[in-house]
Structures are given as structure tokens and as C-alpha cells.
PDB file of C-alpha atoms in Angstrom:
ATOM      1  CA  UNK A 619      -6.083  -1.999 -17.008  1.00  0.00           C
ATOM      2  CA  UNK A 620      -4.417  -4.450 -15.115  1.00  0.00           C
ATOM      3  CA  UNK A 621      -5.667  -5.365 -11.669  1.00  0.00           C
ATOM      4  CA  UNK A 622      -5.087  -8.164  -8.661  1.00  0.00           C
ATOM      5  CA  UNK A 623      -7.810  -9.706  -7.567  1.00  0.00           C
ATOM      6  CA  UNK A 624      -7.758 -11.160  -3.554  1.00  0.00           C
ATOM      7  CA  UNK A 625      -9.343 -13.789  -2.094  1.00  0.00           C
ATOM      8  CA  UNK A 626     -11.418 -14.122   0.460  1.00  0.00           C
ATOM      9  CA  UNK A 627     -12.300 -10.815   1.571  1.00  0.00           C
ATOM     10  CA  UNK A 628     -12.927 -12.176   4.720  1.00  0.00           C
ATOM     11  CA  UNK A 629     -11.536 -14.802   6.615  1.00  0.00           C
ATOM     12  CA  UNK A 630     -12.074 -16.562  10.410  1.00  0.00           C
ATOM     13  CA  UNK A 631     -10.199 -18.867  11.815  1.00  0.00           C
ATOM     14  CA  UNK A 632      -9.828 -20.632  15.185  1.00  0.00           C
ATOM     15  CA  UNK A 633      -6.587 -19.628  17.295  1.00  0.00           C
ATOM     16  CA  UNK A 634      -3.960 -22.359  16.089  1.00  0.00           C
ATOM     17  CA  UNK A 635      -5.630 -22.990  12.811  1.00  0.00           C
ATOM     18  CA  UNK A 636      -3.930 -22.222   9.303  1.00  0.00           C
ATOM     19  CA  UNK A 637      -4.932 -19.550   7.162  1.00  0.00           C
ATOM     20  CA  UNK A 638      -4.504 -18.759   3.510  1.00  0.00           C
ATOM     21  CA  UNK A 639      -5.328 -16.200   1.376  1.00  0.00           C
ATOM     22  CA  UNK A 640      -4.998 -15.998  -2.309  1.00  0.00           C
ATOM     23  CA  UNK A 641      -4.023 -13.339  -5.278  1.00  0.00           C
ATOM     24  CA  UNK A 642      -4.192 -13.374  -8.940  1.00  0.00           C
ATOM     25  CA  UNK A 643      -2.290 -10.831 -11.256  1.00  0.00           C
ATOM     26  CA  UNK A 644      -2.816  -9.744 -14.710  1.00  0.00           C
ATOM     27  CA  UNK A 645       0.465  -8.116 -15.936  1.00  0.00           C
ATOM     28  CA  UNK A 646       2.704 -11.179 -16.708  1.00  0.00           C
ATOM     29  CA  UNK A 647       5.955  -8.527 -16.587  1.00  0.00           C
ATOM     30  CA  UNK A 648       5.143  -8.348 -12.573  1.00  0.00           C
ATOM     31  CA  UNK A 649       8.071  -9.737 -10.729  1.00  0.00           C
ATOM     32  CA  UNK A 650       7.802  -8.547  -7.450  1.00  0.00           C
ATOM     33  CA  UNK A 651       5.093  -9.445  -4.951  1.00  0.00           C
ATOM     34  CA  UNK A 652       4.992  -8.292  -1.343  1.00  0.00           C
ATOM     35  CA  UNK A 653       2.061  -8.723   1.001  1.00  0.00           C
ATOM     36  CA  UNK A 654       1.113  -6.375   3.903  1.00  0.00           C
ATOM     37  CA  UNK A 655      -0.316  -5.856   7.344  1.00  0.00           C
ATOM     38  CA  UNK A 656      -2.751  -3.458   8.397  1.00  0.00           C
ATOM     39  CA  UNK A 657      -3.943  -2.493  11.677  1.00  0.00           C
ATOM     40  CA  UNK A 658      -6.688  -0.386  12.962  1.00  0.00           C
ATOM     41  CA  UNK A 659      -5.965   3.611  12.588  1.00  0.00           C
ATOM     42  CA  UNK A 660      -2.400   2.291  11.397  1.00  0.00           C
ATOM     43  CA  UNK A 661      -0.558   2.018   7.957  1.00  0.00           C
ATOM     44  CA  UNK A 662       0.274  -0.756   6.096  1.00  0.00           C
ATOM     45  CA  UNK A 663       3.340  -3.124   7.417  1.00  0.00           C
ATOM     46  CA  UNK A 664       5.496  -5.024   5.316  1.00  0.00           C
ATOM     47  CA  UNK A 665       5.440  -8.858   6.296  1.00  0.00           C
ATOM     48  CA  UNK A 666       6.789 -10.746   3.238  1.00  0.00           C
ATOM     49  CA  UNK A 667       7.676 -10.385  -0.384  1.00  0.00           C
ATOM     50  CA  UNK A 668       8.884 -12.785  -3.128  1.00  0.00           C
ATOM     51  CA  UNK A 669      10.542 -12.061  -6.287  1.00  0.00           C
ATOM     52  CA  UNK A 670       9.624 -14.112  -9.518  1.00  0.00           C
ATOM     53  CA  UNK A 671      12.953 -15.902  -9.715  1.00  0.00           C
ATOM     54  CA  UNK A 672      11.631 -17.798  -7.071  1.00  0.00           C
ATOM     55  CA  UNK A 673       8.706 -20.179  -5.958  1.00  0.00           C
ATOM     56  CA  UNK A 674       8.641 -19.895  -2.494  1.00  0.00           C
ATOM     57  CA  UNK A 675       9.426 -17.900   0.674  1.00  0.00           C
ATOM     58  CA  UNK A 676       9.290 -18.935   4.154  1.00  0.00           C
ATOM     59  CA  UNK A 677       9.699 -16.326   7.513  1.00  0.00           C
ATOM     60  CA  UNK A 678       8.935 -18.169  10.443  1.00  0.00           C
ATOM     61  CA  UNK A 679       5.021 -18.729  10.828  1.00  0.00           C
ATOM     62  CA  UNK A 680       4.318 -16.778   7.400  1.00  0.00           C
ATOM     63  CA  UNK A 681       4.952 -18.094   3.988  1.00  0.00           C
ATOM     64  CA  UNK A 682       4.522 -16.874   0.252  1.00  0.00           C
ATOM     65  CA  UNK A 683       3.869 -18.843  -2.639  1.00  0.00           C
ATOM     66  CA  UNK A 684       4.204 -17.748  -6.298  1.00  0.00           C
ATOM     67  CA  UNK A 685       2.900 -19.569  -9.381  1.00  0.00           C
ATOM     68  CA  UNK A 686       4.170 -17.687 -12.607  1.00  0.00           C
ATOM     69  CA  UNK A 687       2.615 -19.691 -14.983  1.00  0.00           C
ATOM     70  CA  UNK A 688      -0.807 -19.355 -13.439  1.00  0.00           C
ATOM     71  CA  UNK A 689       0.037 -15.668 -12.413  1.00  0.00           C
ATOM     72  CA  UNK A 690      -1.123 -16.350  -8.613  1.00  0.00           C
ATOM     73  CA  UNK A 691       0.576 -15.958  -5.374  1.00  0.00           C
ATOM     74  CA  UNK A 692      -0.426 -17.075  -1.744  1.00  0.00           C
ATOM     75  CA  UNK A 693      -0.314 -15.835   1.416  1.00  0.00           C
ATOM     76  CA  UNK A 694       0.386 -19.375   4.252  1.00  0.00           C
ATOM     77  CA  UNK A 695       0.299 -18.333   7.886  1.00  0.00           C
ATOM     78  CA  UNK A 696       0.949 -21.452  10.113  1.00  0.00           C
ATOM     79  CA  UNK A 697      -0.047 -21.143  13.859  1.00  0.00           C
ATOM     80  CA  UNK A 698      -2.621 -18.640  14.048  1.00  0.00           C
ATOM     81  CA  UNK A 699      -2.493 -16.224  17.110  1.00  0.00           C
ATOM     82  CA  UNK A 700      -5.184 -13.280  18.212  1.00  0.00           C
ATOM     83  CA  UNK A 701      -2.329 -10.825  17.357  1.00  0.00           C
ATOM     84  CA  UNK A 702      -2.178 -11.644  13.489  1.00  0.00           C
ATOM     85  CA  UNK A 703      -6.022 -10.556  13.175  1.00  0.00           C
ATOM     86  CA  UNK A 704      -6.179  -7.474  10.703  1.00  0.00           C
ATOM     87  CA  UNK A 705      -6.203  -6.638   7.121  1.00  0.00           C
ATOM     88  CA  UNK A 706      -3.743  -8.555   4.525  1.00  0.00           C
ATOM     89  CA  UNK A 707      -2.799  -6.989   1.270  1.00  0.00           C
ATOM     90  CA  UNK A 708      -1.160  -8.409  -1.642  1.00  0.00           C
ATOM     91  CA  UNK A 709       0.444  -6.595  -4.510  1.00  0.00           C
ATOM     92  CA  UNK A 710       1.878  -6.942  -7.692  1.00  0.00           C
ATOM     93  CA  UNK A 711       4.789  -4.814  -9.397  1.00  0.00           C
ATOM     94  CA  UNK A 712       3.630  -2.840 -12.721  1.00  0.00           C
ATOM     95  CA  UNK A 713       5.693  -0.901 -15.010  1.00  0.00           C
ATOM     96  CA  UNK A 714       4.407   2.260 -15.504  1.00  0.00           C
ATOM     97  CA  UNK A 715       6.599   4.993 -15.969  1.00  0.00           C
ATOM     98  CA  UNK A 716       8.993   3.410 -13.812  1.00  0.00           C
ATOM     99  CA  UNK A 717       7.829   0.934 -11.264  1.00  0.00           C
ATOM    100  CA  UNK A 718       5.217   0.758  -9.012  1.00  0.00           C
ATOM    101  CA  UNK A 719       2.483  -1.459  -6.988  1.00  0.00           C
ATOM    102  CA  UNK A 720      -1.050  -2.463  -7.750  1.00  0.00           C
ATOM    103  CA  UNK A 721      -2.302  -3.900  -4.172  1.00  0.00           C
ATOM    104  CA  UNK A 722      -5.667  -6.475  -3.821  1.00  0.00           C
ATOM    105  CA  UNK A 723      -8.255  -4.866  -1.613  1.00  0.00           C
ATOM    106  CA  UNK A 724      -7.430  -6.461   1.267  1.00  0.00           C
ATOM    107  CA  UNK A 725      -8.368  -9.935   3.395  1.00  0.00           C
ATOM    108  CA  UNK A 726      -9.785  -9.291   6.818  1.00  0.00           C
ATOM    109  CA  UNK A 727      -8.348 -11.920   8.770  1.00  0.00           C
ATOM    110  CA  UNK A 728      -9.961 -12.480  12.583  1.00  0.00           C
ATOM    111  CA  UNK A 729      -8.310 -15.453  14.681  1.00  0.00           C
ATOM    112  CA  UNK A 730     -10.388 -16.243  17.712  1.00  0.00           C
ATOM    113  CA  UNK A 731      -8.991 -17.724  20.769  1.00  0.00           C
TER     114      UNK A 731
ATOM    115  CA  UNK B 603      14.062   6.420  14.773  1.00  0.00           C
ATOM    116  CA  UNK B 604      14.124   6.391  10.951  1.00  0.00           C
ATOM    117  CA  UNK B 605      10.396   6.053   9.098  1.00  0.00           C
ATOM    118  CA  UNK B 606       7.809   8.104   7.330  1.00  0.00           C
ATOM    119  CA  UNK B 607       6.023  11.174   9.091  1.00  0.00           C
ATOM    120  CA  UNK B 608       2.679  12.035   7.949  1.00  0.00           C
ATOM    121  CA  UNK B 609       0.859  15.106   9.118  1.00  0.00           C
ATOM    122  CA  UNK B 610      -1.612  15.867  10.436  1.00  0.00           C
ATOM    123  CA  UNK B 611      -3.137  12.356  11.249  1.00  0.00           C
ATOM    124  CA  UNK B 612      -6.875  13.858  11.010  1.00  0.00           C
ATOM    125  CA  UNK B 613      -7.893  16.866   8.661  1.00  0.00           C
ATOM    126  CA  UNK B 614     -10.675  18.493   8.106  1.00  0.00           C
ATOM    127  CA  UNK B 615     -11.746  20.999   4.690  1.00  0.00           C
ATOM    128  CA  UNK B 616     -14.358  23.139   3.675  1.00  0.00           C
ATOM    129  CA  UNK B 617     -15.949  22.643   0.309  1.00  0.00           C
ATOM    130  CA  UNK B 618     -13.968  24.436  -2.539  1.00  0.00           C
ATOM    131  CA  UNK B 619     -11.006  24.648  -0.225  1.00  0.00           C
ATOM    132  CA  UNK B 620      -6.745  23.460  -1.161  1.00  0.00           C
ATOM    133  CA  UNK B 621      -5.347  21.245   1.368  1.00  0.00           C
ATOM    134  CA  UNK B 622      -1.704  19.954   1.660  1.00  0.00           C
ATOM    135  CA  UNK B 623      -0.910  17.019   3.271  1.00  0.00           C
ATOM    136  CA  UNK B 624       2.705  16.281   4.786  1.00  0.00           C
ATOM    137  CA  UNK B 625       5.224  13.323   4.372  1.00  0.00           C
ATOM    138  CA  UNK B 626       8.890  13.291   5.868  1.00  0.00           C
ATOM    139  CA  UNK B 627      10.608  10.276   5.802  1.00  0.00           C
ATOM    140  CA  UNK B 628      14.352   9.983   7.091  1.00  0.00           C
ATOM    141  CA  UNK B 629      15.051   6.485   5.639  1.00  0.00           C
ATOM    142  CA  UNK B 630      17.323   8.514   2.518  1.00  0.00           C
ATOM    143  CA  UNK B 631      14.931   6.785   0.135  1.00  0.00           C
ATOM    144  CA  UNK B 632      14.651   7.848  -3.421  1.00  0.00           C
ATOM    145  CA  UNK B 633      11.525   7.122  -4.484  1.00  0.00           C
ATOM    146  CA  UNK B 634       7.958   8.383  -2.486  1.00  0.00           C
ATOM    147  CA  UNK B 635       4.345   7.480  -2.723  1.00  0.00           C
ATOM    148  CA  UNK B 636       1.081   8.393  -2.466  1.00  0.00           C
ATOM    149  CA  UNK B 637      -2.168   6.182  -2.635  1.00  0.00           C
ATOM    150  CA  UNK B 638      -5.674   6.916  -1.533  1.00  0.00           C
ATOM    151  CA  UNK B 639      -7.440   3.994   0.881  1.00  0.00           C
ATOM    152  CA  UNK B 640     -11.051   3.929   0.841  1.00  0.00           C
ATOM    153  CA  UNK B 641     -13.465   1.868   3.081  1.00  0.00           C
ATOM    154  CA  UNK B 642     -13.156  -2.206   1.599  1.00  0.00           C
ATOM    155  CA  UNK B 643     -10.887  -1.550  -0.854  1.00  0.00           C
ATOM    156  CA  UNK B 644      -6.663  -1.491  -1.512  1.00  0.00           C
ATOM    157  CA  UNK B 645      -4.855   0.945  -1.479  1.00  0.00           C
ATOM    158  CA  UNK B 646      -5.041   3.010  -5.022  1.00  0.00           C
ATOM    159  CA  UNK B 647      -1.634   4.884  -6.600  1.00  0.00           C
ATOM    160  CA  UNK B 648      -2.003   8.661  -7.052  1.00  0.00           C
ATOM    161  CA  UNK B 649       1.222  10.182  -7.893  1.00  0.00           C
ATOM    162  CA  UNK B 650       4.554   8.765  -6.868  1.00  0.00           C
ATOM    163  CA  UNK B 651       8.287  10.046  -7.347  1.00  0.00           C
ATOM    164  CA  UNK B 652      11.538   7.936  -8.426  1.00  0.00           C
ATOM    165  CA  UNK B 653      14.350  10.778  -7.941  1.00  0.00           C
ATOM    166  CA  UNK B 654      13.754  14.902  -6.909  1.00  0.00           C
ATOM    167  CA  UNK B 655      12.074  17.256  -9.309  1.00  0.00           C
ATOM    168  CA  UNK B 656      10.223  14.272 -10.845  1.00  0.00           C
ATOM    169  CA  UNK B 657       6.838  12.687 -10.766  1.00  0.00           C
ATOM    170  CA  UNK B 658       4.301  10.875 -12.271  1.00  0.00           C
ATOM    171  CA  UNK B 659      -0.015  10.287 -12.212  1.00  0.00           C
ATOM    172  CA  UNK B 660      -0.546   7.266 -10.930  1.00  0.00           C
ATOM    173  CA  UNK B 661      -4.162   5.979 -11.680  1.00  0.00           C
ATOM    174  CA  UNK B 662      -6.097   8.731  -9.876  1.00  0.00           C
ATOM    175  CA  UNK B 663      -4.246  11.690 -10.223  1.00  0.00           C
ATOM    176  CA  UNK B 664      -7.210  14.078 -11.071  1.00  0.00           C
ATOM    177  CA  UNK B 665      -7.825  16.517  -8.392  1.00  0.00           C
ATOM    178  CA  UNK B 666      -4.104  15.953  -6.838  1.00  0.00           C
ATOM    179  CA  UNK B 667      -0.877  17.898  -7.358  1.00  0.00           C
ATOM    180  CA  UNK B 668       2.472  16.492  -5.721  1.00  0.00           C
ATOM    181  CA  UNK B 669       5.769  18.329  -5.510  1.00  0.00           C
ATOM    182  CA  UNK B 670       9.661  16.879  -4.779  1.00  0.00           C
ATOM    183  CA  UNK B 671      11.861  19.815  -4.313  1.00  0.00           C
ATOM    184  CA  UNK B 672      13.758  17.912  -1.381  1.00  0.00           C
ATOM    185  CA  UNK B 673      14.574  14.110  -0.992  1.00  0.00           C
ATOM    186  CA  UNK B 674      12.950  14.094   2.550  1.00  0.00           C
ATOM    187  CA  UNK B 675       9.452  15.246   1.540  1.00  0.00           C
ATOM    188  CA  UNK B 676       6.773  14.757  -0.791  1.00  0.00           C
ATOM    189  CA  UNK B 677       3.519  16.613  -0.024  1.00  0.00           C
ATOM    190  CA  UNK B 678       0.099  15.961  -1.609  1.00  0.00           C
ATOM    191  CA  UNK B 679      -2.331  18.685  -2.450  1.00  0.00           C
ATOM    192  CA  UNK B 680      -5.667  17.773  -3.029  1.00  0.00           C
ATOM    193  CA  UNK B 681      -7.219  20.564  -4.743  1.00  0.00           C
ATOM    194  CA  UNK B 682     -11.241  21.494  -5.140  1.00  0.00           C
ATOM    195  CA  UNK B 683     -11.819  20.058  -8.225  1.00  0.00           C
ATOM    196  CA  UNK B 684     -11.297  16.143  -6.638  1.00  0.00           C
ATOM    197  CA  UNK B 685     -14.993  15.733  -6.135  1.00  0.00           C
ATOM    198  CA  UNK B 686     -15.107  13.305  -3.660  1.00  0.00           C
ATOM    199  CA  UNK B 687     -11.567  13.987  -0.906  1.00  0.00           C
ATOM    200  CA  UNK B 688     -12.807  11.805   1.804  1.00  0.00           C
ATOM    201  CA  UNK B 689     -10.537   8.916   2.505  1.00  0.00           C
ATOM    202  CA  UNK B 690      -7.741   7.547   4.291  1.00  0.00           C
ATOM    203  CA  UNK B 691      -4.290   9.043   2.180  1.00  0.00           C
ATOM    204  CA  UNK B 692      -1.336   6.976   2.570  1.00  0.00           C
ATOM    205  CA  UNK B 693       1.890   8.010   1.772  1.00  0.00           C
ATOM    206  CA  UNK B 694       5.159   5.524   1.029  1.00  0.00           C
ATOM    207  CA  UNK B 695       8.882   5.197   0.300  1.00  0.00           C
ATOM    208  CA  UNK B 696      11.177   2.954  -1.137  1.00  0.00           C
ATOM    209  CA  UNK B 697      14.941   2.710  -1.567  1.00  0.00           C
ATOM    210  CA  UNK B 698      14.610   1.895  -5.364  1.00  0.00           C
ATOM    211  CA  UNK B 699      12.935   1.120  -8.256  1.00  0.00           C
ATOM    212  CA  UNK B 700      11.757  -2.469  -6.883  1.00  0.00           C
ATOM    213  CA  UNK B 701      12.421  -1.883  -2.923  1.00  0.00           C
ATOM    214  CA  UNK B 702       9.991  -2.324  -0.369  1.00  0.00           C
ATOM    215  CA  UNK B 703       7.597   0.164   0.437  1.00  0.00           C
ATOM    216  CA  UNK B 704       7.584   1.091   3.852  1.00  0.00           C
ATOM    217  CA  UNK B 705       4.195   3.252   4.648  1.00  0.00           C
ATOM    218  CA  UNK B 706       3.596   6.071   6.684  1.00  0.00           C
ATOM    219  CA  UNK B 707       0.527   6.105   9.564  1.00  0.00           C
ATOM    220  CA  UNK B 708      -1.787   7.889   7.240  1.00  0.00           C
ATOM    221  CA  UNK B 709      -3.565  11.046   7.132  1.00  0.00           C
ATOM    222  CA  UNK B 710      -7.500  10.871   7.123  1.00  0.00           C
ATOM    223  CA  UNK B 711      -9.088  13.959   5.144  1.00  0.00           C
ATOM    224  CA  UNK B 712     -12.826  14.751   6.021  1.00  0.00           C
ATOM    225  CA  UNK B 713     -14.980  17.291   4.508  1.00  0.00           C
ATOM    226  CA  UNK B 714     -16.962  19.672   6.931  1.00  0.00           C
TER     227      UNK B 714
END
């Protein structure tokens, strides 16, 4: 079946430092790709999401890159702070009956000050 | 404050016993979600909903029954024949077909 794969599963960083995180698809009709926050106890938060008619997406600190060719996609935060530390998800669209996401399981992200 | 309401946030079930969990949302999205989180890994589809009176089995739908009889809600049953319950359930909305999913605080099913 088809399936994202995420990488790394875990990832520390120093307060200030980048950090990236990476996702591969397998469905090349995906075309929408949004990546999520998690918190402790909390549900997933929507931080970014690009569309495949486009290469790249920038929201302040956070950034999304898309490769359709090599069907991967990036996750780019800039600046680390304490507060980003959680769980990042990406996700691919599918086409079932109608649409709906396939998500990676999940980068645990811990910025130390 | 629009969002998604999910009830109750902890639960607890006997063996061989229904339970129904709740989700409200108030954002006048069509389409509804639910997926199943369990510990180190994504989030996994179980049924989800594109317009009322309509659903469909997402990839782990055995064990589950959904129901839309009203935009607003979409509640999950997991019956006694899902085998393993215990997880972290997750439910989502959308305002289309390819709109972002905005999630719910989650409900987190134990079994006495």
C-alpha cells in the first residue's frame, strides 16, 4: 500500500540551531503535503502545507520543500527556540474513495537552551 | 471559539464492552475524520466522511463503526471485536476535499 516514510525519528538540536526533517511518498498522484505539530496530551496542529504546483513555502522561521520528481518533501525550521520542541508529522494526500492523508510517524524534535 | 470537541478526553472499557466516542466541531466543515495514534507511530485513518449520510473504511476500519446523521458530529464506536482498543483516537475536519485538517484534543481509550 502506499506509505511515507519520515526521517529522523528523533532529532536534538542546540537553541538557535537549524533543524530539518525529511519525508518520502509513494503515491506519485499526492499533491498536497501539510506537516504538523504535536504537543504533549494535545492534538495535532497545523504549521505548514504545500501544494505540488509549487516547490517551496516559506512562513516566517518554518519552511517546506517539495521535490516531485524524487517524491520527497522537507520540513526547514530556522532559529530554533525551546518552544518548537515536540512531535513533527508529515503527510501526503491519497485518493481513496475521495481524498484523504497518509501521515509519517512522527520526528521528535527537542531544542535545548 | 470555533474548533473540534472531543469527548471524553480519558475513557475507560471493560472487555467485550461498545464504546462511543464524541466529536463536535463548529467550523461548518464538510468532511470529518477519524485516525487511531499509537505510541511511536503516525497517526493511522479509520473511517472518515466527505458530506452527511456518507462514509468510508479507511485502513483500519475493523472493529469501528462511524455514523454522520448531522454535519456537526461524527462519533466513533469501537465495538468488541477490535482486539486491541488501547490508543490515543483522534478525530479531524476539513472544509473540503483537499482542505486542511484541523484536529481535535483527542480521546485516550483504556481497557480495565
Amino acid at each position: 500500500g502506499e506509505n511515507v516514510e519520515q526521517h529522523p525519528s528523533t532529532l536534538s538540536v542546540q537553541e538557535g540551531d537549524s533543524a530539518v526533517i525529511k519525508c518520502t511518498y509513494s503515491d506519485s498522484a499526492s499533491n498536497y503535503f501539510p506537516w504538523y505539530k504535536q504537543e504533549l496530551g494535545k492534538g495535532p496542529q497545523l504549521i505548514i502545507d504545500i501544494r505540488s504546483n509549487v516547490g517551496e513555502k516559506k512562513d516566517q522561521r518554518i519552511a517546506v520543500t517539495l521535490n516531485k520528481t524524487a517524491k520527497h518533501f522537507s520540513l526547514h525550521i530556522t532559529e530554533t527556540q525551546p518552544e518548537d520542541s515536540a512531535v513533527y508529522f508529515c503527510a501526503a494526500s491519497i485518493n481513496l474513495q475521495g481524498t484523504a492523508l497518509i501521515f509519517g510517524k512522527g520526528t521528535t524534535l527537542s531544542v535545548s537552551s | 471559539d470555533g474548533g473540534i470537541t472531543q469527548s471524553p478526553k480519558y475513557l475507560f472499557r471493560k472487555e467485550g464492552q461498545n464504546v462511543t466516542l464524541s466529536c463536535e466541531q463548529n467550523l461548518n466543515h464538510d468532511a470529518m475524520y477519524w485516525y487511531r495514534q499509537d505510541p511511536g507511530q503516525g497517526l493511522r485513518l479509520i473511517y472518515y466522511s466527505q458530506i452527511v449520510n456518507d462514509f468510508q473504511k479507511g485502513d483500519i476500519a475493523e472493529g469501528y463503526s462511524v455514523s454522520r446523521e448531522k454535519k456537526e458530529s461524527f462519533p466513533l464506536t469501537v465495538t468488541s471485536a477490535q482486539k486491541n482498543p488501547t490508543a490515543f483516537y483522534l478525530c479531524a475536519s476539513s472544509a473540503g476535499v483537499l482542505g486542511p485538517q484541523h484536529f481535535g484534543d483527542g480521546t485516550r481509550l483504556s481497557i480495565l
